[in-house]
Short mmCIF file of C-alpha atoms in Angstrom, two decimals:
data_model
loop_
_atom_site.label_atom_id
_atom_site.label_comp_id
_atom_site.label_asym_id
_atom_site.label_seq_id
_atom_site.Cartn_x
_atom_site.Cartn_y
_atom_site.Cartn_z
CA UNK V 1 -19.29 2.17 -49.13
CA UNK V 2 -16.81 0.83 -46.42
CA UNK V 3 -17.90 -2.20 -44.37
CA UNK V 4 -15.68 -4.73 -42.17
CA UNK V 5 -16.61 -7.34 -40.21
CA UNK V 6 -15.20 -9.32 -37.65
CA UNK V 7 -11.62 -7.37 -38.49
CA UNK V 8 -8.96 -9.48 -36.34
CA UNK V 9 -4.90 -8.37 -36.63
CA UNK V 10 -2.68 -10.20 -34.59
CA UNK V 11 0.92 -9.43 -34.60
CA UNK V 12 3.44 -12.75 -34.25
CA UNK V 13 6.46 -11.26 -32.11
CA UNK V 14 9.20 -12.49 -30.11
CA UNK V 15 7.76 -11.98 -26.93
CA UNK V 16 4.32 -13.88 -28.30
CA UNK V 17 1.26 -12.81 -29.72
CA UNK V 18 -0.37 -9.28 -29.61
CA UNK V 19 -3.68 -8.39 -30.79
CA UNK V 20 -3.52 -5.26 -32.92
CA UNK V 21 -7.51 -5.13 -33.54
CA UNK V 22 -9.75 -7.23 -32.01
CA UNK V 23 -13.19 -8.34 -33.54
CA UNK V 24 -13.92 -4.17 -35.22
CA UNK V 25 -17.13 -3.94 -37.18
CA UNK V 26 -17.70 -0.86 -38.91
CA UNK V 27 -19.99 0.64 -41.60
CA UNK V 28 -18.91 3.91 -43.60
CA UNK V 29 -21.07 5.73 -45.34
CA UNK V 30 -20.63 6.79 -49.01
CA UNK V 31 -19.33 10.85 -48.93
CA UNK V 32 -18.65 11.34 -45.51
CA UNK V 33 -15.39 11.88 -43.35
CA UNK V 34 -15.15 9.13 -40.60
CA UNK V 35 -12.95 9.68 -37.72
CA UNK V 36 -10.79 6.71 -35.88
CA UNK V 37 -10.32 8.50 -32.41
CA UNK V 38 -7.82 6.63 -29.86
CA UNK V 39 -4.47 7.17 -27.87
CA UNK V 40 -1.53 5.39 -29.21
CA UNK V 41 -1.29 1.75 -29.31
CA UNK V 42 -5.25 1.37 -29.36
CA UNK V 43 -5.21 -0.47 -32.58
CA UNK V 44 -6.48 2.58 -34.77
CA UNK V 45 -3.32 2.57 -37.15
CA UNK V 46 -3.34 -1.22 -37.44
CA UNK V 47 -7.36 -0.73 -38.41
CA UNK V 48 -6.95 1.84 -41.17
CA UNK V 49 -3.67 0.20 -42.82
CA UNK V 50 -6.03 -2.99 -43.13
CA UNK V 51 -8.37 -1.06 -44.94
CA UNK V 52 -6.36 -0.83 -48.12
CA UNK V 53 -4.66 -4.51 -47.01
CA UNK V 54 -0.64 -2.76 -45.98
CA UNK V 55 -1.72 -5.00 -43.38
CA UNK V 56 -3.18 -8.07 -44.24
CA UNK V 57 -5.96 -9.06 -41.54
CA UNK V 58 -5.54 -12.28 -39.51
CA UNK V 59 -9.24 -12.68 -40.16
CA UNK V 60 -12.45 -11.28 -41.25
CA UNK V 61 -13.73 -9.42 -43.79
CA UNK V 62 -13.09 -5.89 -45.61
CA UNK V 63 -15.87 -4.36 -47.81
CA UNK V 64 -15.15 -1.06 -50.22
CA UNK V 65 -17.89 -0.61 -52.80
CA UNK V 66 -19.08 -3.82 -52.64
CA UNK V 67 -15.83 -5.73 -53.36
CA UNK V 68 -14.54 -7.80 -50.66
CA UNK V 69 -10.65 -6.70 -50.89
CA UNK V 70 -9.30 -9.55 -48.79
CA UNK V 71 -10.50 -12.21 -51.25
CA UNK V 72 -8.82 -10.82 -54.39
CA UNK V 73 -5.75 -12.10 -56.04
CA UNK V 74 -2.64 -9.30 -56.27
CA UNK V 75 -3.52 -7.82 -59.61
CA UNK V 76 -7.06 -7.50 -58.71
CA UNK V 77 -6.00 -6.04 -55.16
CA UNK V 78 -3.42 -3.44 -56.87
CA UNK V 79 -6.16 -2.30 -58.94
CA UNK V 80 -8.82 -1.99 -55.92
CA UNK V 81 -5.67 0.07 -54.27
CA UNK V 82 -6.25 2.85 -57.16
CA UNK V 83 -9.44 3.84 -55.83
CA UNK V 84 -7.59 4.25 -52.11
CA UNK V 85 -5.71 7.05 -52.05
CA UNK V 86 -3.70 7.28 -48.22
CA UNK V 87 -2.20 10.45 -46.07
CA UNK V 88 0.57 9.89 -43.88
CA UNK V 89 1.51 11.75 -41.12
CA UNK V 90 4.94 12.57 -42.26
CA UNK V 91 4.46 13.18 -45.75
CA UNK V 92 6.67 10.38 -47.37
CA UNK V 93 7.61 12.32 -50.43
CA UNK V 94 10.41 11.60 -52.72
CA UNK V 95 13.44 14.02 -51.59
CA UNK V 96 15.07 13.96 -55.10
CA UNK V 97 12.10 14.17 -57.12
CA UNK V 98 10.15 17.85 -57.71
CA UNK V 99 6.41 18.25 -56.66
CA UNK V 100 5.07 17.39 -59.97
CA UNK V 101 7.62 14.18 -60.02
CA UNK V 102 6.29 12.91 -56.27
CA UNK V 103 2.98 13.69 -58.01
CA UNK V 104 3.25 12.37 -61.71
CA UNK V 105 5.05 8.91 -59.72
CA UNK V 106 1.56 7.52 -58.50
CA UNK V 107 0.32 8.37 -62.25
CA UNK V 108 2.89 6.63 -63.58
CA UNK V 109 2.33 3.47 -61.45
CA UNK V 110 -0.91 2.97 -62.84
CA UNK V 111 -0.14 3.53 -66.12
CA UNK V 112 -1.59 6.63 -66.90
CA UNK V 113 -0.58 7.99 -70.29
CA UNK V 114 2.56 10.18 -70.54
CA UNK V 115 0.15 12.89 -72.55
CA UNK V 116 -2.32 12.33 -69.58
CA UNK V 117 -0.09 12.87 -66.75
CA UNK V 118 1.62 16.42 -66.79
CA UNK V 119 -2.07 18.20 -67.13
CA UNK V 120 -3.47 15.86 -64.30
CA UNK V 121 -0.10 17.35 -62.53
CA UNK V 122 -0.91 20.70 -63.17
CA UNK V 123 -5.15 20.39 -62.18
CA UNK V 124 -4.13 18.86 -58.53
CA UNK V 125 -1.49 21.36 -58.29
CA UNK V 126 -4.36 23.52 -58.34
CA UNK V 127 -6.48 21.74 -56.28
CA UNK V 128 -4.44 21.90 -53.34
CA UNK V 129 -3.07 25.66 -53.52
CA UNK V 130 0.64 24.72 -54.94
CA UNK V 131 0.37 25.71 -58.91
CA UNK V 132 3.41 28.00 -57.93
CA UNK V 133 5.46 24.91 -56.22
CA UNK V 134 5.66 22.19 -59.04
CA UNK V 135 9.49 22.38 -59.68
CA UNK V 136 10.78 23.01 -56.33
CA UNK V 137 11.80 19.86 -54.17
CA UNK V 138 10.46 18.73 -50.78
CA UNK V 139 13.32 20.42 -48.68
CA UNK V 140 12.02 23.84 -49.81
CA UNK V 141 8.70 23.31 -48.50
CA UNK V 142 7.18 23.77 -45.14
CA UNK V 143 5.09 20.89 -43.30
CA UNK V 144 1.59 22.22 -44.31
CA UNK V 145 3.07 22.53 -48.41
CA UNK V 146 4.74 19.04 -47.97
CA UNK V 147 1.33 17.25 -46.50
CA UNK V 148 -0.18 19.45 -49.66
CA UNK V 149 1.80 17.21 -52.40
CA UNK V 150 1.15 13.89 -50.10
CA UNK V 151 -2.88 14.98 -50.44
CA UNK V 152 -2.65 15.80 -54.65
CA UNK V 153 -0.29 12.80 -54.83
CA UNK V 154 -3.47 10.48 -52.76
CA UNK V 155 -5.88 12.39 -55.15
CA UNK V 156 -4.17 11.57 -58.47
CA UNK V 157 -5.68 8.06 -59.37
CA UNK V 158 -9.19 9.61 -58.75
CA UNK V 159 -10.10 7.64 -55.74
CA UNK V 160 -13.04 7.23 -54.49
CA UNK V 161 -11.81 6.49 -50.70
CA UNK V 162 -9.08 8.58 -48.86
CA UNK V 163 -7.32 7.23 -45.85
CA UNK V 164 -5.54 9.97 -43.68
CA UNK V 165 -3.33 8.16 -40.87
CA UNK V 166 -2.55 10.91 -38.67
CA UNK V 167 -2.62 13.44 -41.45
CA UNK V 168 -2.08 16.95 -39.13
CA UNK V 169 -0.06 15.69 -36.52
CA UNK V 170 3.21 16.70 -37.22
CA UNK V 171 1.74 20.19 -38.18
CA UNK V 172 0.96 23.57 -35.93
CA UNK V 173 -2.54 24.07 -35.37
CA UNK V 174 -2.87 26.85 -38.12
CA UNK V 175 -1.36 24.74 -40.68
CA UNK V 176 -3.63 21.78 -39.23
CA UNK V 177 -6.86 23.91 -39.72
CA UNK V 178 -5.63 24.48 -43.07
CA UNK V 179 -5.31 21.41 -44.11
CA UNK V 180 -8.26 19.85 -42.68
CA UNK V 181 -10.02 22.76 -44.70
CA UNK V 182 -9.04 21.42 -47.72
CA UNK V 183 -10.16 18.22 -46.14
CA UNK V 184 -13.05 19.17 -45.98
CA UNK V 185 -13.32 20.88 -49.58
CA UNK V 186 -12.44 18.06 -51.43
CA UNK V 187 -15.30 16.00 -49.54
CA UNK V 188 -17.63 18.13 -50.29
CA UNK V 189 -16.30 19.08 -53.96
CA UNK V 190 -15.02 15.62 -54.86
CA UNK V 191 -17.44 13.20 -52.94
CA UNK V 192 -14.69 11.30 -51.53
CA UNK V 193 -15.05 9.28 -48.73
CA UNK V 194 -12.51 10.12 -45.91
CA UNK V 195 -11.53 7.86 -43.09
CA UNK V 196 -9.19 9.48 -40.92
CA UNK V 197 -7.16 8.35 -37.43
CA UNK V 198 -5.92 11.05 -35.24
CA UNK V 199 -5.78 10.78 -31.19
CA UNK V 200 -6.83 14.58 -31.20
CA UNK V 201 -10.39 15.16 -30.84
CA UNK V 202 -9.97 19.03 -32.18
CA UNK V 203 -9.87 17.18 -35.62
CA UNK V 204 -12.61 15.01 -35.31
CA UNK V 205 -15.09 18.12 -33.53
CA UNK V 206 -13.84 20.06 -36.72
CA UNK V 207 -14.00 18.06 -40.20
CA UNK V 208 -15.85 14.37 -38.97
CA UNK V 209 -19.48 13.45 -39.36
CA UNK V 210 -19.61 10.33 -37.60
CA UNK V 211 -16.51 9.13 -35.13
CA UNK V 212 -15.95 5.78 -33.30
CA UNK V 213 -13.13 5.70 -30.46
CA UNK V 214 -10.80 2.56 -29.73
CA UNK V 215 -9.79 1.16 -27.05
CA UNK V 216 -7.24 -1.70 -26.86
CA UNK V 217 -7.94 -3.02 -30.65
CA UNK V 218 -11.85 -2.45 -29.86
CA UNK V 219 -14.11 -0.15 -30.92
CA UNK V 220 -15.68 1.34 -28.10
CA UNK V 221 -18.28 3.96 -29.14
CA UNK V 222 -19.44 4.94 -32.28
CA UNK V 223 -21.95 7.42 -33.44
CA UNK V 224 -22.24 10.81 -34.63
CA UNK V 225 -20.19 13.40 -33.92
CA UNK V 226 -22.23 15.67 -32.14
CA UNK V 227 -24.44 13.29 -30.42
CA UNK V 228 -21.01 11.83 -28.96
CA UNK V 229 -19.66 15.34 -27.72
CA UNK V 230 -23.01 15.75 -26.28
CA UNK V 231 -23.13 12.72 -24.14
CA UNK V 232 -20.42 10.47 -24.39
CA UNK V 233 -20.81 7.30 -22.84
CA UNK V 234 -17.59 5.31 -21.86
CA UNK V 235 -14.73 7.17 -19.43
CA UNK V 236 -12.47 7.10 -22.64
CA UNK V 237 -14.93 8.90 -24.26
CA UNK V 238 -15.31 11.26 -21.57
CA UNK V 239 -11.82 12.45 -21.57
CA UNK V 240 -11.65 12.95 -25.14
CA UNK V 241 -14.67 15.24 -24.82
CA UNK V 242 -13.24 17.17 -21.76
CA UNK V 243 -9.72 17.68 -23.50
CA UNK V 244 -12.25 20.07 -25.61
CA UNK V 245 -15.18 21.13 -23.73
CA UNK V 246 -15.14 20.65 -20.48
CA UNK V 247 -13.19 22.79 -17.44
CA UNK V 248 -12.99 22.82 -13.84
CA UNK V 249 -14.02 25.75 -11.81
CA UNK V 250 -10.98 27.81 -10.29
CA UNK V 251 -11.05 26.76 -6.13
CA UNK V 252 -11.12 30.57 -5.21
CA UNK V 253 -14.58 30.74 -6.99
CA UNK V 254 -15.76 27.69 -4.83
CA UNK V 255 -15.61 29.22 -1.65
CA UNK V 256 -17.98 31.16 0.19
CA UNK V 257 -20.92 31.12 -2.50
CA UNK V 258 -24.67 32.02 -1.02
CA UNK V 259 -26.57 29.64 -3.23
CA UNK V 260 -25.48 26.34 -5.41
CA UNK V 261 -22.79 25.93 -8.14
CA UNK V 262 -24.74 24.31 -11.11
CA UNK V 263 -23.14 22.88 -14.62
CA UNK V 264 -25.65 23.59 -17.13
CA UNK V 265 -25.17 21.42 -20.90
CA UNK V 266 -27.59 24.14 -24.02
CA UNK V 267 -27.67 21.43 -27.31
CA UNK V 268 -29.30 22.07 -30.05
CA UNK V 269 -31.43 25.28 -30.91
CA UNK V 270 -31.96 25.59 -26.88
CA UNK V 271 -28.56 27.19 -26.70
CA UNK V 272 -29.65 30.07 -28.66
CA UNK V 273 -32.76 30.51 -26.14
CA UNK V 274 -32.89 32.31 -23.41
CA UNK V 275 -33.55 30.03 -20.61
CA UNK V 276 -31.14 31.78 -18.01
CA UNK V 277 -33.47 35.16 -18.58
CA UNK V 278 -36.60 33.10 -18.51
CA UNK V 279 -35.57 31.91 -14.91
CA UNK V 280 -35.07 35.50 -13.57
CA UNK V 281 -37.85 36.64 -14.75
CA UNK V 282 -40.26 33.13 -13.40
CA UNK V 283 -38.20 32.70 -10.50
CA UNK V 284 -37.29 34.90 -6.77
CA UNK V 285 -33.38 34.44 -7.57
CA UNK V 286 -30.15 35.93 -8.51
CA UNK V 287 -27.47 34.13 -10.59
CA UNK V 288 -23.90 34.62 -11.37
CA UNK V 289 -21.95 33.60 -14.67
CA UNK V 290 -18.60 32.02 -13.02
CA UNK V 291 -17.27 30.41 -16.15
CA UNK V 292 -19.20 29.36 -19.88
CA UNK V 293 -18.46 28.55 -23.43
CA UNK V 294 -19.99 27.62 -26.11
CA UNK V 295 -18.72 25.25 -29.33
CA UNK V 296 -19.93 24.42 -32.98
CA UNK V 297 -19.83 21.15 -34.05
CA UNK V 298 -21.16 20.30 -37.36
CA UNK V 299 -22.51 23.97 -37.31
CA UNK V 300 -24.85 22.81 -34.05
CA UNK V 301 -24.38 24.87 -30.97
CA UNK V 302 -23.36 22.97 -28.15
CA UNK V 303 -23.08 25.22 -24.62
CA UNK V 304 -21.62 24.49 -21.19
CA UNK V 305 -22.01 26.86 -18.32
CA UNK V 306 -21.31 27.32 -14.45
CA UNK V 307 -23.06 29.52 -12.63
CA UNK V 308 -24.33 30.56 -9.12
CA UNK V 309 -28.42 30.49 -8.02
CA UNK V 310 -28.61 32.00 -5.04
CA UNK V 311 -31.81 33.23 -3.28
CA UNK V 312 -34.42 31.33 -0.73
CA UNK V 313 -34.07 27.25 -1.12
CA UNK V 314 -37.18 26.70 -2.77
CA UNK V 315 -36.65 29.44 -4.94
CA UNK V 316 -33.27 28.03 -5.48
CA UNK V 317 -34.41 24.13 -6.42
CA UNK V 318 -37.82 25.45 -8.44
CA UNK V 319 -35.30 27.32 -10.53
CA UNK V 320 -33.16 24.64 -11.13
CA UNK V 321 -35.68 22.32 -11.57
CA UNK V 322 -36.88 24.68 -14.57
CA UNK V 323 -33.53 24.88 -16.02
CA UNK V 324 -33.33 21.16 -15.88
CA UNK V 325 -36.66 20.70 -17.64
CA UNK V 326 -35.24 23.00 -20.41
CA UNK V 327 -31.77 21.72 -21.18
CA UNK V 328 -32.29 18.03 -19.86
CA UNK V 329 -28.57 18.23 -19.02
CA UNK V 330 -27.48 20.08 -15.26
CA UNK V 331 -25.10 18.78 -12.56
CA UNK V 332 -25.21 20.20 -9.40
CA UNK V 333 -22.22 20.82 -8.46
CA UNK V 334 -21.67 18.40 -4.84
CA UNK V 335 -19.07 21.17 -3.30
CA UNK V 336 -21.58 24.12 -3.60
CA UNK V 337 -21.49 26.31 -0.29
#
């Protein structure tokens, strides 16, 4: 569906040259939501406005359904753009036009027909939750309605990709669930592919299948979703994951503990198993919850616990042995009294 190769941007500035994206690869598969994960200045804006050439790329290649984009001449590259609809993050909606104007405007740029255009208003009006909204102007609407118009207004040309560059950051988190909701509705509903940028890893655990994370223009790690929360592999990576999952043990709980502090990781169907029983009942030991949670990503449990095994030291290291065997996943915890 989406494939580039080799993607170089280099920026020409006063102070010299600076590499925007540096030698990306990427493949994106047909119907799913792909999410470009990275903290500002990693290159993940300059990637996704080359995707629909805003940016033109200082080399390599650019693939959507088969058509190389790069190698088109401007009337066959405005076309190609009518299958990309794009999300910004602060809306970019006409102040003096209505909600069906900022709409009917993209319609009207690619010629639609004047007896076409008012009911494809009124079905994305729909679409999006706003059929009550179509006359009232941008300054009447809040941040959540606004990025509302800027999705039906991405939708209207019936695209078949939809870039979102930082589509919920300028929104609260209930108005970001919301629209990353609808998000994920009009994936499903629609089929359209959704490549999205954010450097908030909430969004990508909620609405992404597959995620890659940048790094300096490069693309670091890439893989699925889950499989990335589950083990990530780079530091980077790592601190994305712990800004969601991950939590440090309060120092009062530390101290004076009879057995070992262990860090146990349930993925998969093990999480809904009950290993910690199991070892009670195999095991001469006693354990203490000190802190736990567990997360859904892509409906898939994924658990992380702290707890105390206390008891006789061979007791203690059969047990966690056992637990280890299970969930493939425990840290001892070094500091453990």
């Amino acid at each position: 569906m989406i494939e580039v190769k080799s993607l170089v941007k280099v920026y020409e500035t006063k102070k010299g040259s600076v590499t925007g994206v540096e030698d990306v690869s990427l493949k994106v598969e047909k119907g799913e939501i792909y999410g470009i994960v990275g903290y500002s200045g990693a290159g993940k804006s300059s990637l996704l406005r080359c995707l629909n050439l805003l940016e033109k790329p200082t080399s390599g290649e650019i693939y959507i359904d088969g058509v190389e984009l790069t190698s088109l001449s401007k009337g066959e590259l405005r076309k190609a753009r009518l299958k990309i609809g794009m999300i910004f993050q602060h809306f970019h909606l006409v102040s003096a036009k209505t909600v069906s104007e900022n709409i009917a405007f993209a319609l009207k740029a690619a010629g639609t027909a004047k007896t076409e255009i008012n009911e494809r208003v009124l079905e994305l009006l729909h679409m999006v939750g706003l059929s009550d909204k179509k006359d009232v102007y941008p300054a009447q609407l809040s941040g959540g309605q606004k990025q509302r118009v800027g999705i039906a207004r991405a939708l209207a040309n019936n695209p078949s990709v939809l870039l979102c560059d930082e589509a919920t950051s300028a929104l609260d988190p209930s108005t970001t669930r919301s629209i990353l909701s609808l998000l994920k509705k009009i994936n499903r509903e629609l089929g359209i592919t959704i490549v999205l940028i954010t450097h908030e890893m909430e969004v990508v655990k909620t609405i992404c299948d597959r995620m890659a994370v940048m790094q300096d223009g490069k693309i670091i790690e890439e893989g699925n979703v889950y499989d990335i929360f589950a083990n990530p592999q780079e530091p980077l990576t790592k601190d994305f994951v712990n800004s969601i999952l991950q939590f440090e043990l309060p120092e009062r709980l530390r101290k004076e503990r009879e057995g070992k502090l262990i860090k146990i990781y349930f993925q998969g169907e093990i999480a809904e198993q009950g290993v910690i029983s199991d070892v009670f009942q195999k095991f001469k030991v006693r354990g203490n919850i000190l802190h736990g949670k567990i997360e859904y990503i892509q409906e898939i449990p994924l658990g992380i616990f702290i707890m105390e095994v206390s008891g006789e030291t061979l007791e203690i290291d059969r047990a966690i042995d056992y637990i280890a065997s299970r969930t493939r996943n425990l840290e001892v915890i070094e500091d453990a009294a």
